[in-house]
mmCIF file of C-alpha atoms in Angstrom:
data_model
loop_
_atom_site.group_PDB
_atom_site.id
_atom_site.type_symbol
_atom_site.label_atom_id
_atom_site.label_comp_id
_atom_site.label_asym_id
_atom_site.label_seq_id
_atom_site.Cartn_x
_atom_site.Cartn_y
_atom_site.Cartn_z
ATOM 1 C CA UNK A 368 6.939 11.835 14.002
ATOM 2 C CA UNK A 369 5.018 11.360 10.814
ATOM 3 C CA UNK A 370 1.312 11.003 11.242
ATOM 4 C CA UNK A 371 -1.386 10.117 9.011
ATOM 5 C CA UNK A 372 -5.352 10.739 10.204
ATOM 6 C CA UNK A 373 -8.084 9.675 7.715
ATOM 7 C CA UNK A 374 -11.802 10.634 8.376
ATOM 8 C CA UNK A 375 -14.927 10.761 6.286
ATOM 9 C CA UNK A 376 -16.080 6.738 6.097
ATOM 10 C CA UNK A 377 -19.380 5.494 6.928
ATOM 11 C CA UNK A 378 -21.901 4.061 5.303
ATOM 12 C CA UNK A 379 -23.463 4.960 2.212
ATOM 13 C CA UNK A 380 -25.911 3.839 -0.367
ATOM 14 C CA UNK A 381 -24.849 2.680 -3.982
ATOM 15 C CA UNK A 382 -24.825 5.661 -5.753
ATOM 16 C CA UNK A 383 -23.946 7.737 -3.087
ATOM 17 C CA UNK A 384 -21.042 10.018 -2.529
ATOM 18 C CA UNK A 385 -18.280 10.469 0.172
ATOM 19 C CA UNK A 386 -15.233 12.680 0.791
ATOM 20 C CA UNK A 387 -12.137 11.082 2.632
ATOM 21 C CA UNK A 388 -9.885 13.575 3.960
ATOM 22 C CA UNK A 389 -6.190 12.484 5.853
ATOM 23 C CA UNK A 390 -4.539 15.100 7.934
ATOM 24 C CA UNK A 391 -1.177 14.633 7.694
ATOM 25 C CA UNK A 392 1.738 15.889 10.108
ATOM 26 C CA UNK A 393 5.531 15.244 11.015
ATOM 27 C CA UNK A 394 6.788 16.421 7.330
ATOM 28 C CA UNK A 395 6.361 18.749 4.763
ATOM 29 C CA UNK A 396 3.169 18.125 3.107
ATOM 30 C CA UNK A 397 3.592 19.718 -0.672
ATOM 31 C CA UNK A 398 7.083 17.887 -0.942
ATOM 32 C CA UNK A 399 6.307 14.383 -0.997
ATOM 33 C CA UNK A 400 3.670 12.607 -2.655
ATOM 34 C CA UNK A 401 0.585 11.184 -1.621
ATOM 35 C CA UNK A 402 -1.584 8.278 -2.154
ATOM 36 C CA UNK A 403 -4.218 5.991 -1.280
ATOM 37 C CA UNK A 404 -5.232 2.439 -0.790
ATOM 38 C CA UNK A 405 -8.175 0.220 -0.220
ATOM 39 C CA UNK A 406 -8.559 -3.548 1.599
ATOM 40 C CA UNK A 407 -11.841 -5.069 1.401
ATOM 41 C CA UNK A 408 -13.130 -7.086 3.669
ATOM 42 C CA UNK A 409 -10.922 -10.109 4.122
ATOM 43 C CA UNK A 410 -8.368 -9.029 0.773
ATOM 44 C CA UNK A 411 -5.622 -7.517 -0.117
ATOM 45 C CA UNK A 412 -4.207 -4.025 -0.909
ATOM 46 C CA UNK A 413 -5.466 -2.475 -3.732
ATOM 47 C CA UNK A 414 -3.837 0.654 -5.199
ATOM 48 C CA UNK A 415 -6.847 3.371 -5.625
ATOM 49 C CA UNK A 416 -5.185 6.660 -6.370
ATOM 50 C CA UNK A 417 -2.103 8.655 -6.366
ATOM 51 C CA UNK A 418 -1.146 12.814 -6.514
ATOM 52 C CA UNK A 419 2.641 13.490 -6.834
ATOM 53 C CA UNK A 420 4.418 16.061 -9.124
ATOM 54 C CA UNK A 421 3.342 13.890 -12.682
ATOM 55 C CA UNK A 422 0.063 14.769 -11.781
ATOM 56 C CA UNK A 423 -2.869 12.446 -10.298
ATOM 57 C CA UNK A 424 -3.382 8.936 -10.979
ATOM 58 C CA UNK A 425 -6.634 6.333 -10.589
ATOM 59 C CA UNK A 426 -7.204 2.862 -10.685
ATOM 60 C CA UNK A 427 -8.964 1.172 -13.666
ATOM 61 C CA UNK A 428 -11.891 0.616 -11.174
ATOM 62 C CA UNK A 429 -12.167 4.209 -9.835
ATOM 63 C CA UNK A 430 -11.427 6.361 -12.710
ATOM 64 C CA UNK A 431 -14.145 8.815 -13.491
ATOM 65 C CA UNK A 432 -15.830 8.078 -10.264
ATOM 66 C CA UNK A 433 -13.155 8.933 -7.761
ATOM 67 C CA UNK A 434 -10.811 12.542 -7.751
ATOM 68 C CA UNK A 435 -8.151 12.562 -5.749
ATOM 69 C CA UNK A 436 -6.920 16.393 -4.325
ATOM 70 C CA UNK A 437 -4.805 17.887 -1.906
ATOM 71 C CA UNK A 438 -4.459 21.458 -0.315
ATOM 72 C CA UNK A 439 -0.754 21.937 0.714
ATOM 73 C CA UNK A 440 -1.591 24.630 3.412
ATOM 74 C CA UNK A 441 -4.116 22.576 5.427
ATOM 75 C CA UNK A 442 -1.593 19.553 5.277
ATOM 76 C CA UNK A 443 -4.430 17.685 3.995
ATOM 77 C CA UNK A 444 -5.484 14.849 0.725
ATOM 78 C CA UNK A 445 -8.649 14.634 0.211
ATOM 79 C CA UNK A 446 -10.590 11.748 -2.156
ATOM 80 C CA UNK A 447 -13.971 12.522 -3.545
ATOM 81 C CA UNK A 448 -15.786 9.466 -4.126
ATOM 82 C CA UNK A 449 -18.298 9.273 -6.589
ATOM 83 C CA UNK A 450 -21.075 7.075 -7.798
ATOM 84 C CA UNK A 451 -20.542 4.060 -4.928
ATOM 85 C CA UNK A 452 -20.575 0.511 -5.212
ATOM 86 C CA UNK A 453 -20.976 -2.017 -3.017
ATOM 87 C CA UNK A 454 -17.646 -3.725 -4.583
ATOM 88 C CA UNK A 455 -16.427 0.161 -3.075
ATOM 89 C CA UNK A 456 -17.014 -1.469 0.399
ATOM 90 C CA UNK A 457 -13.363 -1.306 2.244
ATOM 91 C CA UNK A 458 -10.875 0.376 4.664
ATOM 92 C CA UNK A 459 -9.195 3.597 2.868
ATOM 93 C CA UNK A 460 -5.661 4.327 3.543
ATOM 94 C CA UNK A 461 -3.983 7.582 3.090
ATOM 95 C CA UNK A 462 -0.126 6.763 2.613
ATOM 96 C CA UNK A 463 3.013 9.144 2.316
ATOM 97 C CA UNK A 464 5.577 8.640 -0.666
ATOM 98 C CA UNK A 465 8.621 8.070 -0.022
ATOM 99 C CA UNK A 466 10.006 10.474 -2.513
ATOM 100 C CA UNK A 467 8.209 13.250 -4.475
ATOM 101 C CA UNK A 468 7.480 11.121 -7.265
ATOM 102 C CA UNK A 469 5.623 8.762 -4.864
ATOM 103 C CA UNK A 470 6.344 4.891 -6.160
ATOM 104 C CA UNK A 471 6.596 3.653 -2.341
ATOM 105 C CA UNK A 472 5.014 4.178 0.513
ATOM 106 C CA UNK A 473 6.391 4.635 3.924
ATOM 107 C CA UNK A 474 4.009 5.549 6.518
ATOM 108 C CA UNK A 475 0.337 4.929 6.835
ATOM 109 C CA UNK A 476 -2.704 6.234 8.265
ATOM 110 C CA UNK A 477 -4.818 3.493 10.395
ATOM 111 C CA UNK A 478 -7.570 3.551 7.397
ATOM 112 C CA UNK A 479 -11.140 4.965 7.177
ATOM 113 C CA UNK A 480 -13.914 2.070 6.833
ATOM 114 C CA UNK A 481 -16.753 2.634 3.959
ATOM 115 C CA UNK A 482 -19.545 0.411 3.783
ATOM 116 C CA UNK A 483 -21.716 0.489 0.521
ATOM 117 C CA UNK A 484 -25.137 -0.736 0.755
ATOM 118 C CA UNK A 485 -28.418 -0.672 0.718
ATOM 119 C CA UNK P 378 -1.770 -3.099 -16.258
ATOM 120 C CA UNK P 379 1.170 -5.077 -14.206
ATOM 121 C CA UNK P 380 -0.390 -8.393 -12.465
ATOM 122 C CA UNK P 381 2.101 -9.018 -9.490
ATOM 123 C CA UNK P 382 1.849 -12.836 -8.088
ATOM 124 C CA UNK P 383 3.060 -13.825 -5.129
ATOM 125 C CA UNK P 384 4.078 -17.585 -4.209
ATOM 126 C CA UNK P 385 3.199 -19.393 -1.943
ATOM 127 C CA UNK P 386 -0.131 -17.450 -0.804
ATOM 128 C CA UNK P 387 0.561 -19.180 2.560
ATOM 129 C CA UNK P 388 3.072 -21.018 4.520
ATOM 130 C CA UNK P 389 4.189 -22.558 7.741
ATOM 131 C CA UNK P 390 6.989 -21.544 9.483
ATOM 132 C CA UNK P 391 8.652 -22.243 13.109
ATOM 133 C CA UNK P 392 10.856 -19.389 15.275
ATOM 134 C CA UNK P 393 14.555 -19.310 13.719
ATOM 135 C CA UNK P 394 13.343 -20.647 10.180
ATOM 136 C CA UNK P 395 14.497 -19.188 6.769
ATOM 137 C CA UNK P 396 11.804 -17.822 4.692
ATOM 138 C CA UNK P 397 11.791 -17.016 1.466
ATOM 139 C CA UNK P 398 8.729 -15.381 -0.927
ATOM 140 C CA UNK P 399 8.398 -14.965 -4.075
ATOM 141 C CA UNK P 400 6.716 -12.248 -6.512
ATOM 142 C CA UNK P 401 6.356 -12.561 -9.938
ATOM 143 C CA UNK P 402 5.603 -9.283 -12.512
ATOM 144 C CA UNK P 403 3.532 -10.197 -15.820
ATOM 145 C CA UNK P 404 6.323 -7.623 -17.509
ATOM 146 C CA UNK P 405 9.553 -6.119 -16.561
ATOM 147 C CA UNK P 406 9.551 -3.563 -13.793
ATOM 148 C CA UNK P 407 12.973 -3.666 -13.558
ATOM 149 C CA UNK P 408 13.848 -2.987 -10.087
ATOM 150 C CA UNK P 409 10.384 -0.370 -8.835
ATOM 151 C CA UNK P 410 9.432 -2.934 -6.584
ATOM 152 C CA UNK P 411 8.530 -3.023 -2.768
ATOM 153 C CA UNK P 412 7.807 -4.994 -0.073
ATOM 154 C CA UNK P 413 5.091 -4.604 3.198
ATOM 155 C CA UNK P 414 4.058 -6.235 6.395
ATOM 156 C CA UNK P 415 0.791 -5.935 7.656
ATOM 157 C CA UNK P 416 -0.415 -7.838 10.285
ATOM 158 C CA UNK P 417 -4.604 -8.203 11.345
ATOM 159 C CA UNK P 418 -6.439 -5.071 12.031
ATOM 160 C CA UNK P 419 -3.314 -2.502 11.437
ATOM 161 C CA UNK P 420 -2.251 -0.420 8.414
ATOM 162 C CA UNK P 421 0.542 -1.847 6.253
ATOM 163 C CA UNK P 422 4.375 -1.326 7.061
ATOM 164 C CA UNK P 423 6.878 -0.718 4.641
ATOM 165 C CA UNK P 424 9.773 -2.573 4.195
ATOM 166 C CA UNK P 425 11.930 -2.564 1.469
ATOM 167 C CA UNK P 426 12.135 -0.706 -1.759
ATOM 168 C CA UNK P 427 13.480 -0.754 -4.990
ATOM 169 C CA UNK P 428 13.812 -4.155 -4.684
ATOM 170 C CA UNK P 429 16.708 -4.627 -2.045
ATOM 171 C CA UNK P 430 17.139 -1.556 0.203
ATOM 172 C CA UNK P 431 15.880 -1.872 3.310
ATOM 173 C CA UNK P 432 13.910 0.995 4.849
ATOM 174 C CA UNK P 433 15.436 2.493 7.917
ATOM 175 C CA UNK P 434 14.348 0.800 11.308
ATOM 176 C CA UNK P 435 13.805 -2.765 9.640
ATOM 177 C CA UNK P 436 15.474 -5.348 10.938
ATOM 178 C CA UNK P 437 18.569 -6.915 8.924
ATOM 179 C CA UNK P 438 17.197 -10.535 8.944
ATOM 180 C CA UNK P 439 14.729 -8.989 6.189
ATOM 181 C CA UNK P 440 16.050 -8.845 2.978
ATOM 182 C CA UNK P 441 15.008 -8.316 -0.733
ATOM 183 C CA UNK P 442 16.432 -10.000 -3.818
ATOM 184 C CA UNK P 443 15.520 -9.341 -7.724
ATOM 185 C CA UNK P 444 14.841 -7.244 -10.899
ATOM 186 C CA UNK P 445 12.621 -7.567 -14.122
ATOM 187 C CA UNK P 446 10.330 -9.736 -13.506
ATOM 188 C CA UNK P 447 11.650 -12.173 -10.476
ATOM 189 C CA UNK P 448 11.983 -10.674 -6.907
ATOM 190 C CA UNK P 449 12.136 -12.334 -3.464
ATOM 191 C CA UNK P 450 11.565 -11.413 0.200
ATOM 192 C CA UNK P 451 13.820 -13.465 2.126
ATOM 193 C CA UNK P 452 13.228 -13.273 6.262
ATOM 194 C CA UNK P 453 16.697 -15.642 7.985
ATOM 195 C CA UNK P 454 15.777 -16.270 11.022
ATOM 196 C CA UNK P 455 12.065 -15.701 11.663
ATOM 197 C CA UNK P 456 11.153 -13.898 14.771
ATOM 198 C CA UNK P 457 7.552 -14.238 16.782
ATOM 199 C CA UNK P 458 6.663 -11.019 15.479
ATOM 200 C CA UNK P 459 7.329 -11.501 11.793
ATOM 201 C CA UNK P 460 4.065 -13.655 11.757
ATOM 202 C CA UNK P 461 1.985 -11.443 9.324
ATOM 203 C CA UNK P 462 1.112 -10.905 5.761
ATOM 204 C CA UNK P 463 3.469 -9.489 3.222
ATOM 205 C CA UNK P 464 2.544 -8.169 0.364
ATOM 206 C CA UNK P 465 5.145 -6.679 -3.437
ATOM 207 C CA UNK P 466 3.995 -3.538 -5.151
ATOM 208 C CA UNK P 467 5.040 -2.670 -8.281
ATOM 209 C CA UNK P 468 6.269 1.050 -8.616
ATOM 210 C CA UNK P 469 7.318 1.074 -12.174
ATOM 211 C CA UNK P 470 4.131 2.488 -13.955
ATOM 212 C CA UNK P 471 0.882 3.468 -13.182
ATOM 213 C CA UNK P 472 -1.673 1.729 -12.011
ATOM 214 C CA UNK P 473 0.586 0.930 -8.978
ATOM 215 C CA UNK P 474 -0.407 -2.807 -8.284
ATOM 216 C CA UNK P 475 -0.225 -5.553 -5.564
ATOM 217 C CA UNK P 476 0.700 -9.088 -5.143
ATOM 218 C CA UNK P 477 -2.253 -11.015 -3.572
ATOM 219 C CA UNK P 478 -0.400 -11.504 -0.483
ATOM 220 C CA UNK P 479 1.800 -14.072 1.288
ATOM 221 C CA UNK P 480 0.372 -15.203 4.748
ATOM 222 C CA UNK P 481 3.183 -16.794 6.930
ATOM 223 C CA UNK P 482 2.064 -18.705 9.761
ATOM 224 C CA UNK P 483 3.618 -20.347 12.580
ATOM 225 C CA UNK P 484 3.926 -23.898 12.411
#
């Protein structure tokens, strides 16, 4: 069965810095791609970042602050977060694509909370 | 950027209904859309993609309609479990982007 296991949230200050990192397992790591996506508090999804074989991909709202990476042999993504904001504040998920290029999604980790603030 | 809107954001619903949702593109995507459940304190589940094709395990009474800019996620006869949010993606370009979300509720 595919599995999906984020760690890394907590809470930081604005301006501070955390790595998520999602263990996958169940599948082939390097063949598919991978991506992830935030909920704040009480919203909806919101598309953060995505690594497949174009290359990487950020949101408007995260580019320059936010790096997404993976290392194929650990089965693991990582996502660097830089530079915090409270508006930051949310539940990261790590999600599988459904293909290589990675347009859907079909399985989901259970999300990593990160609170920023002071 | 692609704005996705979804219609209604909420609605009422009994056990056996027909439900249908609607999401909206600001451009074309043709037919890179999908479709997720999620409901209260678990991770999103997918359900259909590229507009119409089910994904394997979800039940039939699900089904997706649509292309360009017009898509629909039609449930026929609405189950007590169905009760959730859904939420379209568009997967034609990047940034990949949401609809705000469609919360059906039982009536």
């Amino acid at each position: 069965d595919v599995q999906l296991l984020e760690s890394g949230g907590g809470l930081v200050q604005p301006g501070g810095s955390l790595r998520l990192s999602c263990v996958a397992s169940g599948f082939t790591f390097s063949n598919y791609a991978m991506t992830w996506v935030r909920q704040a508090p009480g919203k909806g999804l919101e598309w953060v970042s995505g690594i497949s074989n174009s290359g990487t991909h950020y949101a408007d709202s995260v580019k320059g602050r936010f790096t997404i990476s993976r290392d194929n042999s650990k089965y693991t993504l990582y996502l660097q977060m830089n530079t915090l904001r409270v508006e930051d504040t949310a539940i990261y998920y790590c999600a599988k694509g459904l293909y290589i290029s990675g347009n859907y999604f079909d399985y989901w980790g259970q999300g990593t909370p990160v609170t920023v603030s002071s | 950027d692609i704005h996705m809107t979804q219609s209604p954001s909420s609605v009422s619903a009994s056990v056996g209904d027909r439900v249908t949702i609607t999401c909206r593109a600001s451009q074309s995507i043709s037919s890179w859309l999908a479709w997720y459940q999620q409901k209260p304190g678990k991770a999103p589940k997918f359900l259909i993609y590229a507009a119409s094709t089910l994904q394997s395990g979800v039940p039939s009474r699900f089904s997706g309609s649509g292309s360009g800019t017009d898509f629909t996620l039609t449930i026929s006869s609405l189950q007590p479990e169905d009760f959730a949010t859904y939420y379209c993606q568009q997967a034609n370009s990047f940034p990949y982007t949401f609809g705000q979300g469609t919360k059906l509720k039982i009536k």
